[in-house]
Structures are given as structure tokens and as C-alpha cells.
Short mmCIF file of C-alpha atoms and ligand atoms in Angstrom, two decimals:
data_model
loop_
_atom_site.label_atom_id
_atom_site.label_comp_id
_atom_site.label_asym_id
_atom_site.label_seq_id
_atom_site.Cartn_x
_atom_site.Cartn_y
_atom_site.Cartn_z
CA MET F 38 -11.73 -83.14 11.53
CA VAL F 39 -10.98 -79.98 9.56
CA ASN F 40 -8.81 -80.79 6.54
CA GLN F 41 -5.78 -78.83 5.39
CA GLN F 42 -7.66 -77.47 2.41
CA SER F 43 -10.40 -75.86 4.33
CA ILE F 44 -7.96 -74.35 6.76
CA ILE F 45 -6.23 -72.71 3.80
CA GLN F 46 -9.53 -71.57 2.35
CA ASN F 47 -10.59 -70.12 5.68
CA LYS F 48 -7.48 -67.88 6.09
CA ARG F 49 -8.54 -64.40 6.65
CA LYS F 50 -7.15 -61.82 4.13
CA LEU F 51 -4.98 -58.88 5.08
CA TYR F 52 -4.38 -55.93 2.78
CA ILE F 53 -1.58 -53.50 3.68
CA GLU F 54 -1.02 -50.09 2.25
CA SER F 55 2.27 -48.27 3.05
CA TYR F 56 3.04 -44.58 3.12
CA GLY F 57 6.22 -42.59 3.89
CA CYS F 58 9.76 -43.69 4.00
CA ALA F 59 11.53 -46.92 3.10
CA MET F 60 11.57 -47.82 6.82
CA ASN F 61 7.75 -47.84 6.73
CA PHE F 62 7.68 -50.14 3.69
CA SER F 63 10.14 -52.45 5.49
CA ASP F 64 7.90 -52.35 8.60
CA SER F 65 4.99 -53.52 6.43
CA GLU F 66 6.96 -56.69 5.74
CA ILE F 67 7.35 -57.28 9.51
CA ILE F 68 3.68 -56.69 9.93
CA ALA F 69 2.77 -59.18 7.14
CA THR F 70 5.14 -61.77 8.70
CA ILE F 71 3.59 -61.47 12.11
CA MET F 72 0.08 -61.65 10.67
CA THR F 73 0.77 -64.65 8.40
CA GLU F 74 2.40 -66.53 11.34
CA ASN F 75 -0.99 -65.97 12.99
CA GLY F 76 -3.28 -67.39 10.38
CA PHE F 77 -3.72 -64.57 7.91
CA GLU F 78 -2.70 -64.38 4.32
CA THR F 79 -1.92 -61.20 2.44
CA THR F 80 -3.81 -59.95 -0.56
CA ASN F 81 -3.19 -57.25 -3.15
CA ASN F 82 -6.94 -56.70 -3.57
CA GLU F 83 -8.49 -54.37 -0.93
CA PHE F 84 -11.95 -55.39 -1.84
CA GLU F 85 -11.43 -59.13 -0.75
CA ALA F 86 -9.73 -58.08 2.50
CA ASP F 87 -10.98 -58.93 5.92
CA VAL F 88 -8.44 -56.57 7.47
CA ILE F 89 -6.98 -53.45 5.96
CA PHE F 90 -3.93 -51.91 7.55
CA LEU F 91 -2.66 -48.41 6.51
CA ASN F 92 0.94 -48.17 7.63
CA THR F 93 1.14 -44.42 7.92
CA CYS F 94 3.51 -41.41 7.87
CA ALA F 95 3.38 -38.27 9.98
CA ILE F 96 6.31 -36.37 8.65
CA ARG F 97 4.43 -33.53 7.00
CA GLU F 98 0.82 -32.41 7.28
CA ASN F 99 0.02 -33.28 3.67
CA ALA F 100 1.22 -36.96 4.40
CA GLU F 101 -1.41 -37.14 7.17
CA GLN F 102 -4.08 -35.43 5.04
CA ARG F 103 -3.66 -38.05 2.34
CA ILE F 104 -4.23 -40.83 4.87
CA ARG F 105 -7.33 -39.11 6.28
CA ASP F 106 -8.75 -38.90 2.75
CA ARG F 107 -7.97 -42.54 2.21
CA LEU F 108 -9.73 -43.48 5.43
CA LYS F 109 -12.81 -41.58 4.43
CA HIS F 110 -12.77 -43.45 1.05
CA LEU F 111 -12.40 -46.81 2.83
CA ARG F 112 -15.79 -46.20 4.51
CA SER F 113 -17.41 -47.49 1.35
CA ASN F 114 -15.56 -50.83 1.67
CA LYS F 115 -16.90 -50.96 5.20
CA LYS F 116 -20.49 -50.40 3.98
CA SER F 117 -20.28 -53.52 1.65
CA ASN F 118 -18.38 -55.64 4.27
CA LYS F 119 -19.54 -54.83 7.84
CA ASP F 120 -17.04 -57.20 9.30
CA LEU F 121 -14.13 -55.38 7.73
CA ILE F 122 -11.44 -54.33 10.18
CA ILE F 123 -9.50 -51.19 9.51
CA GLY F 124 -6.27 -50.46 11.31
CA VAL F 125 -4.09 -47.36 11.28
CA LEU F 126 -0.46 -48.26 12.14
CA GLY F 127 2.91 -46.57 12.07
CA CYS F 128 3.82 -42.98 12.68
CA MET F 129 0.50 -41.22 12.33
CA ALA F 130 -0.99 -43.82 14.78
CA GLU F 131 1.67 -43.20 17.25
CA ARG F 132 1.35 -39.42 17.02
CA LEU F 133 -2.43 -39.33 17.25
CA LYS F 134 -3.02 -42.30 19.49
CA ASN F 135 -6.60 -42.65 20.56
CA LYS F 136 -7.63 -39.43 18.86
CA LEU F 137 -7.84 -41.61 15.72
CA LEU F 138 -10.38 -43.92 17.36
CA GLU F 139 -12.35 -40.94 18.54
CA GLU F 140 -12.24 -38.79 15.50
CA GLU F 141 -12.24 -41.37 12.68
CA LYS F 142 -15.04 -43.62 13.76
CA LEU F 143 -14.17 -46.08 11.10
CA VAL F 144 -10.81 -46.97 12.63
CA ASP F 145 -10.84 -50.21 14.67
CA VAL F 146 -7.17 -50.69 15.40
CA VAL F 147 -4.40 -48.29 16.22
CA ALA F 148 -0.88 -49.56 16.64
CA GLY F 149 2.41 -47.78 16.80
CA PRO F 150 5.70 -48.94 15.29
CA ASP F 151 6.87 -51.05 18.34
CA SER F 152 3.64 -52.91 18.93
CA TYR F 153 3.31 -54.92 15.73
CA ARG F 154 3.80 -58.24 17.61
CA GLU F 155 0.43 -57.41 19.40
CA LEU F 156 -1.45 -57.06 16.11
CA PRO F 157 -3.08 -60.50 16.07
CA LYS F 158 -4.25 -59.82 19.60
CA LEU F 159 -5.59 -56.38 18.75
CA VAL F 160 -7.51 -57.80 15.80
CA ALA F 161 -9.01 -60.54 18.11
CA GLU F 162 -10.14 -57.72 20.45
CA VAL F 163 -11.98 -56.20 17.64
CA ASP F 164 -13.42 -59.59 16.70
CA ASP F 165 -14.85 -59.65 20.21
CA GLY F 166 -16.62 -56.31 19.66
CA GLY F 167 -14.13 -53.83 20.95
CA ARG F 168 -11.73 -51.37 19.48
CA ALA F 169 -8.00 -51.85 20.10
CA ILE F 170 -5.03 -49.70 20.59
CA ASN F 171 -1.38 -50.19 21.48
CA VAL F 172 1.01 -47.30 21.09
CA LEU F 173 3.67 -48.20 23.57
CA LEU F 174 7.12 -47.49 22.47
CA SER F 175 9.95 -49.83 23.30
CA ARG F 176 13.55 -49.42 24.17
CA GLU F 177 14.56 -52.87 22.90
CA GLU F 178 12.24 -53.95 20.09
CA THR F 179 14.05 -54.51 16.69
CA TYR F 180 11.98 -57.42 15.34
CA GLY F 181 15.50 -58.83 14.76
CA ASP F 182 14.37 -62.44 15.15
CA LEU F 183 11.80 -62.28 12.35
CA ASN F 184 12.61 -63.31 8.78
CA PRO F 185 10.38 -60.85 6.86
CA ILE F 186 8.25 -62.08 3.95
CA ARG F 187 8.72 -59.64 0.97
CA LEU F 188 5.74 -57.58 -0.14
CA ASN F 189 5.17 -56.20 -3.68
CA THR F 190 8.71 -57.20 -4.35
CA ASN F 191 10.49 -57.01 -7.61
CA GLY F 192 12.45 -60.04 -6.44
CA VAL F 193 15.76 -58.10 -7.07
CA SER F 194 16.19 -55.45 -4.31
CA ALA F 195 15.15 -55.70 -0.71
CA PHE F 196 15.50 -53.61 2.50
CA ILE F 197 16.99 -54.87 5.72
CA SER F 198 16.18 -52.74 8.74
CA ILE F 199 19.36 -52.50 10.91
CA MET F 200 18.09 -50.29 13.64
CA ARG F 201 14.90 -48.42 14.87
CA GLY F 202 14.08 -45.10 16.30
CA CYS F 203 15.98 -41.86 16.38
CA ASP F 204 17.77 -39.88 19.15
CA ASN F 205 18.67 -36.85 17.13
CA MET F 206 15.94 -34.52 18.03
CA CYS F 207 16.10 -32.31 14.91
CA SER F 208 13.71 -29.53 15.93
CA PHE F 209 11.40 -29.90 12.97
CA CYS F 210 11.09 -33.71 13.02
CA VAL F 211 8.31 -35.83 14.51
CA VAL F 212 10.17 -39.12 14.15
CA PRO F 213 11.74 -39.28 17.55
CA TYR F 214 8.24 -39.06 18.94
CA THR F 215 6.64 -41.54 16.55
CA ARG F 216 9.44 -44.17 16.49
CA GLY F 217 11.00 -43.75 19.90
CA ARG F 218 14.51 -44.18 21.16
CA GLU F 219 17.30 -45.39 18.88
CA ARG F 220 18.32 -48.95 19.18
CA SER F 221 20.51 -51.18 16.97
CA ARG F 222 19.79 -54.75 15.75
CA ASP F 223 21.96 -57.73 16.42
CA PRO F 224 24.43 -57.96 13.41
CA LYS F 225 24.04 -61.81 13.40
CA SER F 226 20.46 -61.49 12.55
CA ILE F 227 21.25 -58.96 9.85
CA LEU F 228 23.76 -61.32 8.30
CA ILE F 229 21.26 -64.14 8.43
CA GLU F 230 18.69 -61.97 6.66
CA ALA F 231 21.16 -61.00 4.00
CA LYS F 232 22.15 -64.65 3.33
CA GLU F 233 18.46 -65.63 3.12
CA LEU F 234 17.80 -62.82 0.59
CA GLN F 235 20.78 -64.07 -1.51
CA LYS F 236 19.48 -67.63 -1.36
CA ASN F 237 16.01 -66.35 -2.62
CA GLY F 238 17.64 -64.78 -5.65
CA PHE F 239 17.70 -61.22 -4.55
CA LYS F 240 20.64 -59.09 -5.97
CA GLU F 241 20.60 -55.89 -3.90
CA ILE F 242 20.24 -54.98 -0.24
CA THR F 243 19.68 -51.58 1.20
CA LEU F 244 20.47 -51.39 4.97
CA LEU F 245 17.94 -49.00 6.56
CA GLY F 246 17.93 -46.80 9.63
CA GLN F 247 16.98 -43.21 10.47
CA ASN F 248 20.65 -42.58 11.22
CA VAL F 249 22.69 -45.58 10.07
CA ASN F 250 26.07 -43.99 10.94
CA SER F 251 25.24 -44.14 14.66
CA TYR F 252 24.52 -47.84 14.49
CA LEU F 253 26.26 -49.49 17.45
CA TRP F 254 25.63 -53.09 18.62
CA PHE F 255 26.79 -53.79 22.19
CA GLY F 256 24.30 -56.43 23.17
CA GLY F 257 21.05 -54.63 22.69
CA GLY F 258 18.96 -51.89 24.36
CA PRO F 259 18.84 -48.15 23.85
CA LYS F 260 21.60 -46.40 22.13
CA LYS F 261 24.91 -45.70 23.89
CA GLU F 262 27.95 -43.80 22.75
CA PHE F 263 31.04 -46.10 22.16
CA LYS F 264 32.99 -44.27 24.84
CA SER F 265 30.42 -44.98 27.50
CA LEU F 266 30.65 -48.77 26.89
CA THR F 267 32.57 -50.95 29.28
CA PRO F 268 35.94 -52.24 27.92
CA GLU F 269 34.42 -55.65 27.41
CA GLU F 270 31.42 -54.22 25.56
CA GLN F 271 33.80 -52.10 23.43
CA ILE F 272 35.70 -55.20 22.34
CA ASN F 273 32.52 -57.04 21.40
CA SER F 274 30.71 -54.06 19.74
CA THR F 275 29.99 -53.60 16.12
CA ASP F 276 29.72 -50.09 14.55
CA PHE F 277 28.27 -49.16 11.22
CA ALA F 278 31.63 -49.35 9.26
CA GLN F 279 32.18 -52.81 10.73
CA LEU F 280 28.62 -53.91 9.90
CA LEU F 281 28.86 -52.70 6.37
CA GLU F 282 32.06 -54.65 5.84
CA LEU F 283 30.55 -57.86 7.45
CA VAL F 284 27.54 -57.60 5.06
CA ALA F 285 29.73 -56.91 2.00
CA ILE F 286 31.85 -59.95 2.77
CA GLU F 287 28.83 -62.18 3.65
CA VAL F 288 27.02 -61.58 0.32
CA PRO F 289 29.94 -60.73 -2.10
CA ASN F 290 27.67 -61.06 -5.22
CA MET F 291 24.95 -58.61 -3.89
CA ARG F 292 24.93 -54.92 -4.28
CA ILE F 293 24.86 -53.20 -0.94
CA ARG F 294 23.36 -49.74 -0.27
CA TYR F 295 22.44 -47.96 2.87
CA SER F 296 20.29 -45.05 4.03
CA THR F 297 20.00 -42.57 5.76
CA SER F 298 23.30 -40.86 6.93
CA HIS F 299 23.52 -37.95 9.31
CA PRO F 300 26.28 -35.47 8.37
CA ARG F 301 27.36 -35.24 11.94
CA ASP F 302 27.96 -38.97 12.26
CA ILE F 303 29.28 -40.10 8.90
CA THR F 304 32.91 -41.15 9.28
CA GLU F 305 35.95 -41.57 6.94
CA ASN F 306 35.96 -45.23 8.07
CA VAL F 307 32.58 -45.86 6.48
CA VAL F 308 33.65 -44.18 3.24
CA HIS F 309 36.91 -46.26 3.21
CA VAL F 310 34.85 -49.53 3.60
CA MET F 311 32.64 -48.44 0.68
CA ASN F 312 35.71 -47.75 -1.36
CA LYS F 313 37.33 -51.08 -0.46
CA TYR F 314 34.42 -53.45 -1.52
CA GLU F 315 33.28 -53.52 -5.11
CA ASN F 316 29.83 -54.62 -4.05
CA ILE F 317 29.08 -51.53 -1.88
CA CYS F 318 27.43 -48.95 -4.11
CA ASN F 319 29.10 -45.60 -4.41
CA TYR F 320 26.17 -43.67 -3.29
CA ILE F 321 25.37 -41.75 -0.14
CA HIS F 322 22.12 -40.01 0.93
CA LEU F 323 23.31 -37.15 3.20
CA PRO F 324 20.49 -34.66 4.04
CA ALA F 325 21.72 -31.17 4.61
CA GLN F 326 18.27 -29.64 5.32
CA SER F 327 19.63 -26.06 4.88
CA GLY F 328 22.86 -24.26 3.68
CA SER F 329 22.65 -21.64 6.42
CA SER F 330 24.47 -22.28 9.73
CA LYS F 331 21.99 -20.09 11.50
CA VAL F 332 19.04 -22.16 10.25
CA LEU F 333 20.96 -25.43 10.91
CA GLU F 334 21.29 -24.36 14.55
CA LEU F 335 17.59 -23.61 14.83
CA MET F 336 17.04 -26.97 13.40
CA SER F 337 19.31 -28.59 16.01
CA ARG F 338 21.26 -30.40 13.40
CA ASN F 339 24.52 -30.09 15.34
CA TYR F 340 26.68 -29.20 12.38
CA THR F 341 27.43 -26.01 10.29
CA ARG F 342 27.40 -25.28 6.65
CA GLU F 343 31.24 -25.72 6.63
CA TRP F 344 31.11 -29.03 8.50
CA TYR F 345 28.64 -30.32 5.94
CA LEU F 346 30.67 -29.15 2.98
CA ASP F 347 33.76 -30.69 4.65
CA LYS F 348 31.98 -34.03 4.61
CA ILE F 349 31.20 -33.70 0.92
CA TYR F 350 34.87 -32.99 0.15
CA MET F 351 35.85 -35.93 2.42
CA ILE F 352 33.61 -38.32 0.51
CA ARG F 353 34.66 -37.06 -2.90
CA SER F 354 38.33 -37.19 -2.01
CA ILE F 355 38.07 -40.88 -1.17
CA ILE F 356 35.50 -41.79 -3.79
CA PRO F 357 35.63 -39.17 -6.54
CA ASN F 358 32.60 -40.59 -8.48
CA CYS F 359 30.40 -41.02 -5.37
CA GLY F 360 26.74 -40.25 -6.01
CA ILE F 361 25.45 -37.90 -3.20
CA SER F 362 21.81 -37.00 -2.70
CA CYS F 363 20.26 -34.66 -0.21
CA ASP F 364 17.14 -33.53 1.59
CA ILE F 365 16.42 -29.78 1.78
CA ILE F 366 13.65 -27.99 3.71
CA ALA F 367 12.56 -24.55 2.32
CA GLY F 368 11.10 -21.87 4.58
CA PHE F 369 12.05 -23.15 8.04
CA CYS F 370 11.20 -20.69 10.93
CA SER F 371 13.10 -17.29 10.53
CA GLU F 372 14.67 -18.33 7.34
CA THR F 373 15.71 -14.95 5.62
CA ASP F 374 16.38 -14.44 1.88
CA GLU F 375 20.03 -14.55 2.84
CA ASP F 376 19.63 -17.89 4.52
CA HIS F 377 17.79 -19.15 1.44
CA LYS F 378 20.68 -17.94 -0.84
CA GLU F 379 23.02 -19.88 1.27
CA THR F 380 20.99 -23.04 0.72
CA LEU F 381 21.14 -22.34 -3.07
CA SER F 382 24.87 -21.86 -2.81
CA LEU F 383 25.37 -25.03 -0.83
CA ILE F 384 23.42 -26.97 -3.48
CA GLU F 385 25.55 -25.29 -6.16
CA ILE F 386 28.86 -26.23 -4.39
CA ALA F 387 27.82 -29.80 -3.46
CA GLN F 388 26.51 -30.79 -6.93
CA PHE F 389 24.13 -33.46 -5.69
CA GLU F 390 23.02 -36.20 -8.00
CA PHE F 391 19.47 -35.56 -6.80
CA CYS F 392 17.65 -34.00 -4.00
CA TYR F 393 14.37 -34.42 -2.09
CA MET F 394 12.99 -31.01 -1.58
CA TYR F 395 10.13 -29.92 0.78
CA LYS F 396 8.39 -26.93 2.26
CA TYR F 397 8.68 -26.72 5.99
CA SER F 398 5.54 -28.20 7.58
CA GLU F 399 5.16 -27.58 11.32
CA ARG F 400 4.52 -30.72 13.30
CA PRO F 401 2.66 -30.43 16.57
CA ALA F 402 4.71 -31.19 19.74
CA THR F 403 8.07 -30.91 18.05
CA PRO F 404 10.68 -28.59 19.58
CA ALA F 405 10.20 -26.17 16.57
CA ALA F 406 6.43 -26.08 17.12
CA LYS F 407 6.94 -25.44 20.82
CA LYS F 408 9.70 -22.88 20.66
CA LEU F 409 9.90 -21.31 17.13
CA GLU F 410 7.30 -19.40 15.17
CA ASP F 411 6.33 -20.83 11.79
CA ASN F 412 6.68 -17.37 10.44
CA ILE F 413 7.56 -17.79 6.76
CA PRO F 414 4.39 -17.26 4.59
CA GLU F 415 3.24 -20.23 2.49
CA SER F 416 3.81 -18.18 -0.77
CA VAL F 417 7.43 -17.44 0.22
CA LYS F 418 8.01 -21.10 1.13
CA GLY F 419 6.64 -22.05 -2.21
CA ASP F 420 8.79 -19.53 -4.12
CA ARG F 421 11.91 -20.70 -2.40
CA LEU F 422 11.11 -24.32 -2.99
CA THR F 423 10.52 -23.55 -6.66
CA GLU F 424 13.90 -21.77 -6.91
CA ILE F 425 15.61 -24.72 -5.14
CA ILE F 426 13.94 -27.31 -7.37
CA LYS F 427 14.93 -25.31 -10.50
CA LEU F 428 18.47 -25.14 -9.50
CA GLN F 429 18.81 -28.80 -8.53
CA ASN F 430 17.07 -29.93 -11.79
CA ALA F 431 19.64 -28.00 -13.76
CA ILE F 432 22.46 -29.66 -11.73
CA SER F 433 20.92 -33.16 -12.11
CA LEU F 434 20.55 -32.65 -15.77
CA LYS F 435 24.15 -31.43 -16.16
CA LYS F 436 25.39 -34.31 -14.05
CA ASN F 437 23.39 -36.86 -15.88
CA MET F 438 24.60 -35.50 -19.30
CA THR F 439 28.20 -36.21 -18.19
CA TYR F 440 27.29 -40.03 -18.49
CA VAL F 441 26.44 -39.69 -22.18
CA HIS F 442 28.96 -41.82 -24.28
CA GLN F 443 29.97 -43.57 -21.06
CA VAL F 444 29.35 -47.21 -20.24
CA VAL F 445 27.63 -47.84 -16.83
CA GLU F 446 26.76 -51.11 -15.03
CA VAL F 447 23.11 -51.46 -14.42
CA LEU F 448 21.19 -53.88 -12.19
CA ILE F 449 17.81 -54.57 -13.90
CA GLU F 450 14.98 -54.06 -11.49
CA GLY F 451 11.97 -54.54 -13.88
CA ASP F 452 10.07 -52.99 -16.75
CA SER F 453 10.38 -49.28 -17.26
CA LYS F 454 7.36 -47.37 -16.09
CA LYS F 455 6.64 -46.01 -19.53
CA SER F 456 7.05 -49.12 -21.76
CA LYS F 457 7.23 -52.83 -21.34
CA ASP F 458 9.71 -52.82 -24.19
CA PHE F 459 12.30 -51.17 -21.98
CA TRP F 460 14.09 -52.32 -18.87
CA MET F 461 14.64 -50.01 -15.82
CA GLY F 462 17.46 -50.31 -13.28
CA ARG F 463 20.05 -48.21 -11.49
CA ASN F 464 23.71 -47.61 -11.84
CA ASP F 465 26.23 -47.67 -8.97
CA GLN F 466 25.44 -44.01 -8.10
CA ASN F 467 21.66 -44.82 -7.81
CA VAL F 468 20.70 -42.99 -11.02
CA VAL F 469 17.80 -44.56 -12.94
CA VAL F 470 18.75 -46.05 -16.28
CA VAL F 471 16.39 -47.24 -18.98
CA PHE F 472 17.28 -49.17 -22.13
CA PRO F 473 15.48 -51.33 -24.76
CA LYS F 474 15.15 -55.03 -23.90
CA THR F 475 17.13 -57.48 -25.83
CA THR F 476 18.07 -60.90 -24.26
CA GLU F 477 18.51 -59.79 -20.72
CA SER F 478 16.44 -60.81 -17.68
CA LYS F 479 15.33 -59.16 -14.56
CA GLY F 480 18.09 -59.23 -11.92
CA ASP F 481 20.95 -59.29 -14.49
CA LYS F 482 23.82 -56.83 -14.24
CA VAL F 483 24.37 -55.33 -17.71
CA LYS F 484 26.79 -52.84 -19.27
CA ILE F 485 24.79 -50.02 -20.95
CA LEU F 486 26.15 -47.29 -23.22
CA ILE F 487 24.47 -44.14 -22.19
CA GLU F 488 23.15 -42.11 -25.18
CA ASN F 489 20.93 -39.48 -23.64
CA ALA F 490 19.82 -38.11 -20.29
CA THR F 491 17.04 -36.16 -18.56
CA THR F 492 16.98 -34.59 -15.07
CA THR F 493 15.97 -38.01 -13.63
CA THR F 494 16.93 -40.71 -16.13
CA LEU F 495 19.82 -42.02 -18.22
CA ILE F 496 18.81 -43.57 -21.48
CA GLY F 497 21.11 -46.02 -23.28
CA LYS F 498 21.49 -49.43 -25.01
CA PRO F 499 23.18 -52.66 -23.99
CA ILE F 500 26.67 -53.32 -25.42
N1 LIG W 21 8.67 -30.38 7.28
C1 LIG W 21 9.24 -30.57 6.08
N2 LIG W 21 10.03 -31.59 5.81
C2 LIG W 21 10.46 -32.34 6.84
N3 LIG W 21 11.23 -33.44 6.84
C3 LIG W 21 11.22 -33.92 8.10
N4 LIG W 21 10.35 -33.17 8.89
C4 LIG W 21 9.87 -32.23 8.13
C5 LIG W 21 8.95 -31.20 8.35
N5 LIG W 21 8.40 -30.92 9.52
C6 LIG W 21 12.01 -33.88 5.69
C7 LIG W 21 13.54 -33.75 6.02
C8 LIG W 21 13.92 -35.31 6.24
C9 LIG W 21 12.92 -35.92 5.23
C10 LIG W 21 12.78 -37.38 5.46
O1 LIG W 21 11.71 -35.26 5.41
O2 LIG W 21 14.17 -33.25 4.90
O3 LIG W 21 15.24 -35.49 5.94
FE1 LIG W 22 9.11 -42.67 7.91
FE2 LIG W 22 9.27 -40.35 9.29
FE3 LIG W 22 7.13 -40.90 7.86
FE4 LIG W 22 7.58 -42.22 10.06
S1 LIG W 22 7.24 -40.04 9.94
S2 LIG W 22 6.95 -43.01 8.12
S3 LIG W 22 9.78 -42.43 10.06
S4 LIG W 22 9.19 -40.55 6.97
#
């Protein structure tokens, strides 16, 4: 008979590397859960792995290029371990499908975001000498029944995925094609996961979805609008404002954040719920993408510059100190100097805490790739991006300087990147704070007097 010890020793080792957005990092925890339930154990050492999964991103060309380079590099691991199985999962797998098996001869498994339950079977197919692929997208899968194990965790903050897919069809974006139709997860399972995190000592939860404000639970399946539900479904449904409130009440001692909001769908209700509960952080990520209504229309964002700015006024009128961050794309198809100036002026008016800023990267098969010409020269995209970054950095610095001499509450996440003698955490508005260690521990909430600031960081001392 095989004893328990030898079973443990014989477990095959899985190494997962994640790229892209928080949703992908959260998916890697789902993948690890499925694999460990099927006899694997995770490792942080790629050289002792029997299986390496890259959980990939396809959002911009350079994201995919990075992964191709990594795959080439992994060839050497394969040389020293001929049984090593390499899988490409996630958005790039979904976008390129079996092209990845054909082009990158070192890939054994290709699996899209909705086929992770099949991974043990796919690996077994490779064990039997084949190569394996599953890129079917689902209309129902939310992995809601799984209780994810936490990977590379700081033990303080964790993600909870509340929905999957995206129905927005922004013309530049590959996500609807890589992650499929939008569907929401059963709120009961979300509350169970939140409680479990609290039990395990976590202090902060971020509710994740491509477009959290369109979260709507009515029993499962592809997204529907509230007005198209039956009266019974309407009574029993849960929208995002309700979900946020349920989570805030369920785990009153945990900080709650969420991401990402679409400006078209964010409602006053959600902002009122944020305002009502002390434990919901005053921070909203609200990507504008552009400040020009003409460009926004070409992007199929379904709002105008004025609509976007109205949302900013609405948020700040309810929560004056709300931190707001943004995504901006520079050099989208047909963007003129005038359009670009409108983006600069929107940034100036909105006064974001911070911004994620990108050059437009055409993605094959998206509506923009099919219908619009990627006609802004790279050098112009680069110049515009530089100008946007310069402006936003000045605003971030100015906003961060307003914290100097103020006391903020910080949740300690771990050591600061630069020095083990300093803690790093975030304030309510999601701004990074570092301060010298005294008697505190990771996971504590502490009051910090801010003494200095940079574009990205507040520097202070405990009081
Ligand atoms: N090119 C550049 N940036 C993009 N994003 C999405 N698609 C593209 C693209 N094709 C940006 C958007 C989005 C963020 C996650 O990535 O700003 O909000
Ligand atoms: Fe996330 Fe989009 Fe990248 Fe997929 S393509 S990993 S959804 S950012």
C-alpha cells in the first residue's frame, strides 16, 4: 500500500506566472485551486516544476511580445527536463488558439479563461503523448463554487472575482473576444468567500470585474438588463450597489475596494453606498480613455466628454475626498491635435489621483482593427503619451503634496520595496504610503502623519 508520505512526495509541481490585469492574477488562484484538487502542488521555483502555466494577457501587442520572449526563454527549462509541460492560458491563449500550438512548438497546453476546470484533463492528454487545447467560451462559468487558494499573497489584501467577461464592445479592446460574454456570480458565494478571507486574517478585499457596475445577479447565465427581467427575477435580483452593501455588512472590519467601473454604468446609488459604509474605501477607478467626444464615439464608449465629467462631479459632490483614477489611450485612430488637447484638458479638470496611460495598440479582429485605420504615427503617439504623463505626474504630485501635515489611516501591506526598515501600505484613496517601522505589524491599520510626497508615494511617520 502507498503511504501518505509517498503520495505527498510524489505530487507533481505546478509553477504559474501571471501577466496582465488583476482579473488574471485572480484567475491564477482559480487555476491553482483546480490543479491542487487534482493532485498537484504549487511551487515558486520554475526549475523544480513539472508543469509551467503562463496566464497571459493580450491587451496590447507588447504584452503578447513579452510572453513570446518568455516562452522562448523557457525552452532551456525544457531541454533540462524533457517531461516538462508548458501551458499558455488566459487571454493570449484564447486569442491565438491553436496558432500557439503550431507556431510555438514548445507549448503543450492551450486553455482559454473559461476552460480551467479542464486543465487536469488537458495535462493528462499531454502525458499520453498529445498536445491539448480547450478555448471554448462559456455563457455560465463563474467558478463561483470554488474557494480559491491564495497565491503570492501578502496575507492582507485579496481579490474576489464577482463576474466574468465583458459585453461592452469598446472598439479598441480585445477582452470581449478573449473573455466572452458578461455573466455575474452568485452573491451568496461572494459573501462566503469574503467571510472565509476574514476568517483567514485578510483585511482588505477588492471586488473584481471588467465592468462591475453592470453586475446583476438574477439566477445566473449571460447578462440581462434589469428591465428585461421578469417581475419575479427583478424582486430576487442583486445589482452592484446592493452587492457592495451586502459585502460591507458581511465583513465590517475589512476594507472593501472594487474595480473596474465603466463611466456609462456608474450610478449615484453605488456612490451613496460607498459613502454610507466606513469600510468601503473612497476610491474609484473610472477609465475615460479620451477627453474628446469624437474619439469616444469612435471608441464606442457610449458616453461623451460632458457625461464623463458629470460623473466626476457627481462622485465628488457625494464624496468630496474620493480618490479617482483613470485609464487614457493616446493616439487612437483619427485622433487630431485638437482631440489630444481635449484629453489634456479633461485630465486637468478631473484632477485624478493617478492615471494608467498607454499608446494605442491595434488588436487584430477588434472593431477598430476592422473598421478604422491605425493612422497616427508611432512618434506622434509617443509625443502625446509623454505630454499626458507629464501633465498627470504634475497633478499627482500636487494632489499628494496636499496630504503633507495631514494624518491618514494606512493598512500595512508589507515591507516597502526600497527598504525593509519601512512599511508600505495604502490610504483610503489608494495612494501608497511608506513610513519607518516601529512596533506595528503587517495587516495593522495605523495613523500616519504625512511629511513629504512624490508623484507616486506619501512619506510619513506613525503618530
Ligand atoms: N491599446 C492600448 N490600450 C488599451 N487598453 C485596452 N485596449 C487597448 C489597446 N488596444 C487599455 C484601456 C483599458 C486598459 C485596461 O487598457 O485603457 O482601460
Ligand atoms: Fe486582463 Fe484584458 Fe489582459 Fe485579458 S487582455 S489579461 S482581461 S487586461
